[in-house]
PDB file of C-alpha atoms in Angstrom:
ATOM      1  CA  MET A   1       6.386 -11.148  19.479  1.00  0.00           C
ATOM      2  CA  MET A   2       6.384 -14.604  17.907  1.00  0.00           C
ATOM      3  CA  ASN A   3       2.805 -14.070  16.716  1.00  0.00           C
ATOM      4  CA  GLN A   4       3.778 -10.731  15.125  1.00  0.00           C
ATOM      5  CA  ASN A   5       6.685 -12.385  13.273  1.00  0.00           C
ATOM      6  CA  LEU A   6       4.334 -15.075  11.930  1.00  0.00           C
ATOM      7  CA  GLN A   7       1.865 -12.423  10.780  1.00  0.00           C
ATOM      8  CA  LEU A   8       4.654 -10.451   9.082  1.00  0.00           C
ATOM      9  CA  LYS A   9       5.942 -13.578   7.312  1.00  0.00           C
ATOM     10  CA  LYS A  10       2.401 -14.278   6.134  1.00  0.00           C
ATOM     11  CA  PHE A  11       2.337 -10.979   4.210  1.00  0.00           C
ATOM     12  CA  ILE A  12       5.797 -11.250   2.602  1.00  0.00           C
ATOM     13  CA  PRO A  13       4.478 -13.013  -0.545  1.00  0.00           C
ATOM     14  CA  SER A  14       1.804 -10.317  -0.834  1.00  0.00           C
ATOM     15  CA  LEU A  15       4.420  -7.583  -0.665  1.00  0.00           C
ATOM     16  CA  ILE A  16       6.504  -9.382  -3.289  1.00  0.00           C
ATOM     17  CA  PHE A  17       3.509  -9.637  -5.641  1.00  0.00           C
ATOM     18  CA  ALA A  18       2.282  -6.099  -4.884  1.00  0.00           C
ATOM     19  CA  ILE A  19       5.616  -4.238  -4.959  1.00  0.00           C
ATOM     20  CA  ILE A  20       8.652  -6.159  -6.259  1.00  0.00           C
ATOM     21  CA  LEU A  21       7.311  -8.190  -9.203  1.00  0.00           C
ATOM     22  CA  PRO A  22       5.416  -5.260 -10.749  1.00  0.00           C
ATOM     23  CA  VAL A  23       8.619  -3.185 -10.831  1.00  0.00           C
ATOM     24  CA  PHE A  24      10.622  -5.909 -12.556  1.00  0.00           C
ATOM     25  CA  ALA A  25       7.794  -6.643 -14.993  1.00  0.00           C
ATOM     26  CA  TYR A  26       7.440  -2.949 -15.833  1.00  0.00           C
ATOM     27  CA  LEU A  27      11.184  -2.528 -16.430  1.00  0.00           C
ATOM     28  CA  ILE A  28      11.346  -5.633 -18.634  1.00  0.00           C
ATOM     29  CA  LEU A  29       8.311  -4.576 -20.666  1.00  0.00           C
ATOM     30  CA  LYS A  30       9.685  -1.029 -21.084  1.00  0.00           C
ATOM     31  CA  THR A  31      13.005  -2.378 -22.384  1.00  0.00           C
ATOM     32  CA  CYS A  32      11.001  -4.489 -24.864  1.00  0.00           C
ATOM     33  CA  GLY A  33       9.464  -1.267 -26.219  1.00  0.00           C
ATOM     34  CA  TRP A  34       6.037  -1.339 -24.568  1.00  0.00           C
ATOM     35  CA  SER A  35       4.334   1.980 -23.772  1.00  0.00           C
ATOM     36  CA  ASP A  36       4.313   3.216 -20.176  1.00  0.00           C
ATOM     37  CA  THR A  37       0.571   2.719 -19.810  1.00  0.00           C
ATOM     38  CA  LEU A  38       0.537  -0.826 -21.198  1.00  0.00           C
ATOM     39  CA  ALA A  39       3.626  -1.850 -19.193  1.00  0.00           C
ATOM     40  CA  LEU A  40       2.101  -0.385 -16.013  1.00  0.00           C
ATOM     41  CA  GLY A  41      -1.187  -2.145 -16.674  1.00  0.00           C
ATOM     42  CA  VAL A  42       0.397  -5.551 -17.130  1.00  0.00           C
ATOM     43  CA  ALA A  43       2.799  -5.090 -14.199  1.00  0.00           C
ATOM     44  CA  THR A  44       0.045  -3.987 -11.851  1.00  0.00           C
ATOM     45  CA  ALA A  45      -1.876  -7.194 -12.551  1.00  0.00           C
ATOM     46  CA  PHE A  46       0.480  -9.250 -10.334  1.00  0.00           C
ATOM     47  CA  PRO A  47      -1.491  -8.593  -7.112  1.00  0.00           C
ATOM     48  CA  VAL A  48      -4.666  -9.621  -8.944  1.00  0.00           C
ATOM     49  CA  ILE A  49      -3.060 -12.924  -9.917  1.00  0.00           C
ATOM     50  CA  HIS A  50      -1.802 -13.424  -6.341  1.00  0.00           C
ATOM     51  CA  MET A  51      -5.227 -12.813  -4.840  1.00  0.00           C
ATOM     52  CA  ILE A  52      -7.019 -15.105  -7.284  1.00  0.00           C
ATOM     53  CA  TRP A  53      -4.438 -17.810  -6.546  1.00  0.00           C
ATOM     54  CA  GLY A  54      -5.024 -17.392  -2.794  1.00  0.00           C
ATOM     55  CA  LEU A  55      -8.785 -17.558  -3.256  1.00  0.00           C
ATOM     56  CA  LEU A  56      -8.524 -20.728  -5.325  1.00  0.00           C
ATOM     57  CA  THR A  57      -5.926 -22.574  -3.252  1.00  0.00           C
ATOM     58  CA  LYS A  58      -6.429 -21.348   0.335  1.00  0.00           C
ATOM     59  CA  ARG A  59      -9.945 -19.940   0.178  1.00  0.00           C
ATOM     60  CA  THR A  60      -8.699 -16.776   1.889  1.00  0.00           C
ATOM     61  CA  LEU A  61      -8.870 -13.140   0.938  1.00  0.00           C
ATOM     62  CA  ASN A  62      -5.515 -11.403   1.270  1.00  0.00           C
ATOM     63  CA  PRO A  63      -5.941  -7.776   2.438  1.00  0.00           C
ATOM     64  CA  VAL A  64      -2.719  -6.539   0.792  1.00  0.00           C
ATOM     65  CA  SER A  65      -3.764  -7.989  -2.550  1.00  0.00           C
ATOM     66  CA  LEU A  66      -7.308  -6.709  -2.106  1.00  0.00           C
ATOM     67  CA  VAL A  67      -6.068  -3.145  -1.629  1.00  0.00           C
ATOM     68  CA  ALA A  68      -3.815  -3.547  -4.674  1.00  0.00           C
ATOM     69  CA  ILE A  69      -6.741  -4.840  -6.738  1.00  0.00           C
ATOM     70  CA  VAL A  70      -9.025  -1.981  -5.703  1.00  0.00           C
ATOM     71  CA  GLY A  71      -6.249   0.410  -6.669  1.00  0.00           C
ATOM     72  CA  PHE A  72      -5.698  -1.445  -9.942  1.00  0.00           C
ATOM     73  CA  LEU A  73      -9.379  -1.108 -10.830  1.00  0.00           C
ATOM     74  CA  ILE A  74      -9.346   2.578  -9.893  1.00  0.00           C
ATOM     75  CA  SER A  75      -6.261   3.119 -12.032  1.00  0.00           C
ATOM     76  CA  LEU A  76      -7.758   1.304 -15.015  1.00  0.00           C
ATOM     77  CA  LEU A  77     -10.893   3.414 -14.748  1.00  0.00           C
ATOM     78  CA  SER A  78      -8.881   6.618 -14.436  1.00  0.00           C
ATOM     79  CA  VAL A  79      -6.658   5.711 -17.408  1.00  0.00           C
ATOM     80  CA  TYR A  80      -9.744   4.895 -19.455  1.00  0.00           C
ATOM     81  CA  LEU A  81     -11.454   8.155 -18.480  1.00  0.00           C
ATOM     82  CA  THR A  82      -8.306  10.198 -19.217  1.00  0.00           C
ATOM     83  CA  HIS A  83      -7.626   8.401 -22.524  1.00  0.00           C
ATOM     84  CA  GLY A  84      -4.349   6.764 -21.444  1.00  0.00           C
ATOM     85  CA  ASN A  85      -2.834   9.448 -19.234  1.00  0.00           C
ATOM     86  CA  ASN A  86       0.175   8.000 -17.352  1.00  0.00           C
ATOM     87  CA  LEU A  87      -0.288  10.471 -14.517  1.00  0.00           C
ATOM     88  CA  ALA A  88      -3.632   8.884 -13.676  1.00  0.00           C
ATOM     89  CA  PHE A  89      -1.903   5.531 -13.426  1.00  0.00           C
ATOM     90  CA  LYS A  90       0.826   6.969 -11.189  1.00  0.00           C
ATOM     91  CA  LEU A  91      -1.623   8.614  -8.806  1.00  0.00           C
ATOM     92  CA  TRP A  92      -3.950   5.720  -7.872  1.00  0.00           C
ATOM     93  CA  HIS A  93      -1.682   4.428  -5.131  1.00  0.00           C
ATOM     94  CA  PRO A  94      -0.988   7.708  -3.328  1.00  0.00           C
ATOM     95  CA  ILE A  95      -4.646   8.698  -3.557  1.00  0.00           C
ATOM     96  CA  LEU A  96      -5.589   5.439  -1.862  1.00  0.00           C
ATOM     97  CA  THR A  97      -2.982   5.855   0.901  1.00  0.00           C
ATOM     98  CA  ALA A  98      -3.989   9.505   1.317  1.00  0.00           C
ATOM     99  CA  VAL A  99      -7.599   8.482   1.915  1.00  0.00           C
ATOM    100  CA  ILE A 100      -6.493   5.843   4.449  1.00  0.00           C
ATOM    101  CA  GLY A 101      -4.237   8.384   6.193  1.00  0.00           C
ATOM    102  CA  ILE A 102      -6.986  11.008   6.321  1.00  0.00           C
ATOM    103  CA  ILE A 103      -9.460   8.480   7.748  1.00  0.00           C
ATOM    104  CA  PHE A 104      -6.977   7.526  10.475  1.00  0.00           C
ATOM    105  CA  LEU A 105      -6.216  11.176  11.285  1.00  0.00           C
ATOM    106  CA  LEU A 106      -9.902  12.140  11.315  1.00  0.00           C
ATOM    107  CA  SER A 107     -10.616   9.310  13.741  1.00  0.00           C
ATOM    108  CA  VAL A 108      -8.042  10.879  16.069  1.00  0.00           C
ATOM    109  CA  VAL A 109      -9.493  14.377  15.575  1.00  0.00           C
ATOM    110  CA  PHE A 110     -12.948  13.052  16.506  1.00  0.00           C
ATOM    111  CA  ASN A 111     -11.487  11.175  19.506  1.00  0.00           C
ATOM    112  CA  LYS A 112     -12.524   7.773  18.082  1.00  0.00           C
ATOM    113  CA  PRO A 113      -9.206   6.106  17.116  1.00  0.00           C
ATOM    114  CA  LEU A 114      -9.707   3.373  14.539  1.00  0.00           C
ATOM    115  CA  LEU A 115      -7.440   0.915  16.313  1.00  0.00           C
ATOM    116  CA  GLU A 116      -9.653   1.102  19.386  1.00  0.00           C
ATOM    117  CA  LEU A 117     -12.776   0.706  17.252  1.00  0.00           C
ATOM    118  CA  ALA A 118     -11.216  -2.295  15.522  1.00  0.00           C
ATOM    119  CA  GLY A 119     -11.543  -4.226  18.767  1.00  0.00           C
ATOM    120  CA  GLU A 120      -7.923  -4.395  19.864  1.00  0.00           C
ATOM    121  CA  SER A 121      -8.232  -5.234  23.550  1.00  0.00           C
ATOM    122  CA  GLU A 122      -5.016  -4.277  25.306  1.00  0.00           C
ATOM    123  CA  GLY A 123      -4.299  -0.652  26.112  1.00  0.00           C
ATOM    124  CA  SER A 124      -5.782   2.665  26.960  1.00  0.00           C
ATOM    125  CA  HIS A 125      -7.610   5.220  24.869  1.00  0.00           C
ATOM    126  CA  LYS A 126      -4.499   7.442  24.837  1.00  0.00           C
ATOM    127  CA  LYS A 127      -2.383   4.584  23.486  1.00  0.00           C
ATOM    128  CA  PHE A 128      -4.846   3.980  20.645  1.00  0.00           C
ATOM    129  CA  MET A 129      -4.922   7.706  19.877  1.00  0.00           C
ATOM    130  CA  ILE A 130      -1.123   7.774  19.540  1.00  0.00           C
ATOM    131  CA  LEU A 131      -0.912   4.592  17.451  1.00  0.00           C
ATOM    132  CA  THR A 132      -3.771   5.621  15.164  1.00  0.00           C
ATOM    133  CA  GLY A 133      -2.306   9.116  14.755  1.00  0.00           C
ATOM    134  CA  PHE A 134       1.106   7.676  13.916  1.00  0.00           C
ATOM    135  CA  MET A 135      -0.397   5.394  11.267  1.00  0.00           C
ATOM    136  CA  GLY A 136      -2.365   8.297   9.791  1.00  0.00           C
ATOM    137  CA  LEU A 137       0.754  10.450   9.590  1.00  0.00           C
ATOM    138  CA  VAL A 138       2.771   7.691   7.889  1.00  0.00           C
ATOM    139  CA  PHE A 139       0.038   7.013   5.311  1.00  0.00           C
ATOM    140  CA  ALA A 140      -0.523  10.724   4.620  1.00  0.00           C
ATOM    141  CA  SER A 141       3.223  11.460   4.372  1.00  0.00           C
ATOM    142  CA  HIS A 142       3.708   8.513   2.022  1.00  0.00           C
ATOM    143  CA  ALA A 143       0.879   9.773  -0.181  1.00  0.00           C
ATOM    144  CA  LEU A 144       2.245  13.302  -0.317  1.00  0.00           C
ATOM    145  CA  LEU A 145       5.751  12.135  -1.212  1.00  0.00           C
ATOM    146  CA  VAL A 146       4.545   9.762  -3.944  1.00  0.00           C
ATOM    147  CA  MET A 147       2.259  12.443  -5.410  1.00  0.00           C
ATOM    148  CA  MET A 148       5.197  14.854  -5.577  1.00  0.00           C
ATOM    149  CA  LEU A 149       7.217  12.155  -7.363  1.00  0.00           C
ATOM    150  CA  ALA A 150       4.371  11.509  -9.815  1.00  0.00           C
ATOM    151  CA  PHE A 151       4.445  15.136 -10.937  1.00  0.00           C
ATOM    152  CA  SER A 152       8.205  15.583 -10.956  1.00  0.00           C
ATOM    153  CA  VAL A 153       9.837  12.499 -12.525  1.00  0.00           C
ATOM    154  CA  ASP A 154       9.253  10.429 -15.641  1.00  0.00           C
ATOM    155  CA  THR A 155       7.310   7.186 -15.380  1.00  0.00           C
ATOM    156  CA  THR A 156      10.284   4.810 -15.354  1.00  0.00           C
ATOM    157  CA  ASN A 157      12.023   6.671 -12.534  1.00  0.00           C
ATOM    158  CA  PHE A 158       8.702   7.009 -10.745  1.00  0.00           C
ATOM    159  CA  VAL A 159       8.146   3.245 -10.737  1.00  0.00           C
ATOM    160  CA  ILE A 160      11.558   2.598  -9.187  1.00  0.00           C
ATOM    161  CA  VAL A 161      11.676   5.484  -6.700  1.00  0.00           C
ATOM    162  CA  SER A 162       8.059   5.109  -5.595  1.00  0.00           C
ATOM    163  CA  LYS A 163       8.689   1.466  -4.672  1.00  0.00           C
ATOM    164  CA  ILE A 164      11.643   2.567  -2.543  1.00  0.00           C
ATOM    165  CA  VAL A 165       9.282   5.043  -0.864  1.00  0.00           C
ATOM    166  CA  ASP A 166       6.698   2.252  -0.436  1.00  0.00           C
ATOM    167  CA  PHE A 167       9.193  -0.071   1.262  1.00  0.00           C
ATOM    168  CA  SER A 168      10.474   2.775   3.422  1.00  0.00           C
ATOM    169  CA  ALA A 169       6.934   3.642   4.507  1.00  0.00           C
ATOM    170  CA  VAL A 170       6.215   0.007   5.387  1.00  0.00           C
ATOM    171  CA  GLY A 171       9.483  -0.151   7.349  1.00  0.00           C
ATOM    172  CA  ILE A 172       8.733   3.080   9.210  1.00  0.00           C
ATOM    173  CA  LEU A 173       5.203   1.891   9.930  1.00  0.00           C
ATOM    174  CA  VAL A 174       6.262  -1.528  11.274  1.00  0.00           C
ATOM    175  CA  ALA A 175       9.253  -0.233  13.259  1.00  0.00           C
ATOM    176  CA  GLY A 176       7.378   2.799  14.557  1.00  0.00           C
ATOM    177  CA  LEU A 177       4.378   0.779  15.695  1.00  0.00           C
ATOM    178  CA  ALA A 178       6.612  -1.781  17.411  1.00  0.00           C
ATOM    179  CA  LEU A 179       8.569   0.972  19.175  1.00  0.00           C
ATOM    180  CA  LEU A 180       5.441   2.882  20.185  1.00  0.00           C
ATOM    181  CA  ARG A 181       3.719  -0.253  21.495  1.00  0.00           C
ATOM    182  CA  LYS A 182       6.793  -1.057  23.545  1.00  0.00           C
ATOM    183  CA  LYS A 183       7.063   2.475  24.958  1.00  0.00           C
ATOM    184  CA  LEU A 184       3.333   2.797  25.648  1.00  0.00           C
ATOM    185  CA  LYS A 185       3.029  -0.402  27.700  1.00  0.00           C
TER     186      LYS A 185
END
């Protein structure tokens, strides 16, 4: 349990740079009159800055920042290819989590749960199937909800509400995995 708390604390700065700071930056830039696309682009750069800082100071690659950077690059490409369409910028994150969720769920369908393949040592095949399936469902549900938001609300409301959904999904994932691990022992 102590090890899990240390690991969780290790990712708190990443979550701040990937979720909280971009929202505040976006809202500030929007109130200063910046366009949605430009404000989103600048705000989404925070995880990039965080990862570069970690690489320079600690010589480590942060997985949360790496995922955010991959998404940032995908979103920039999609905005470029769609000539500045805000919807493309809103959809990069749920598309990424949808792909992750589908990969997790497919690993369960093919009876090769990713958590078992990742080399986790304690537990049975059934336990890994349940944990992997749970993670797949959370990622897929998150993606579906954020995609529905992207199509139904304006960009400013999307930025705020989608971050609430993001934090909720992380909370459900962490609490659900802890509860399932405890029950499946």
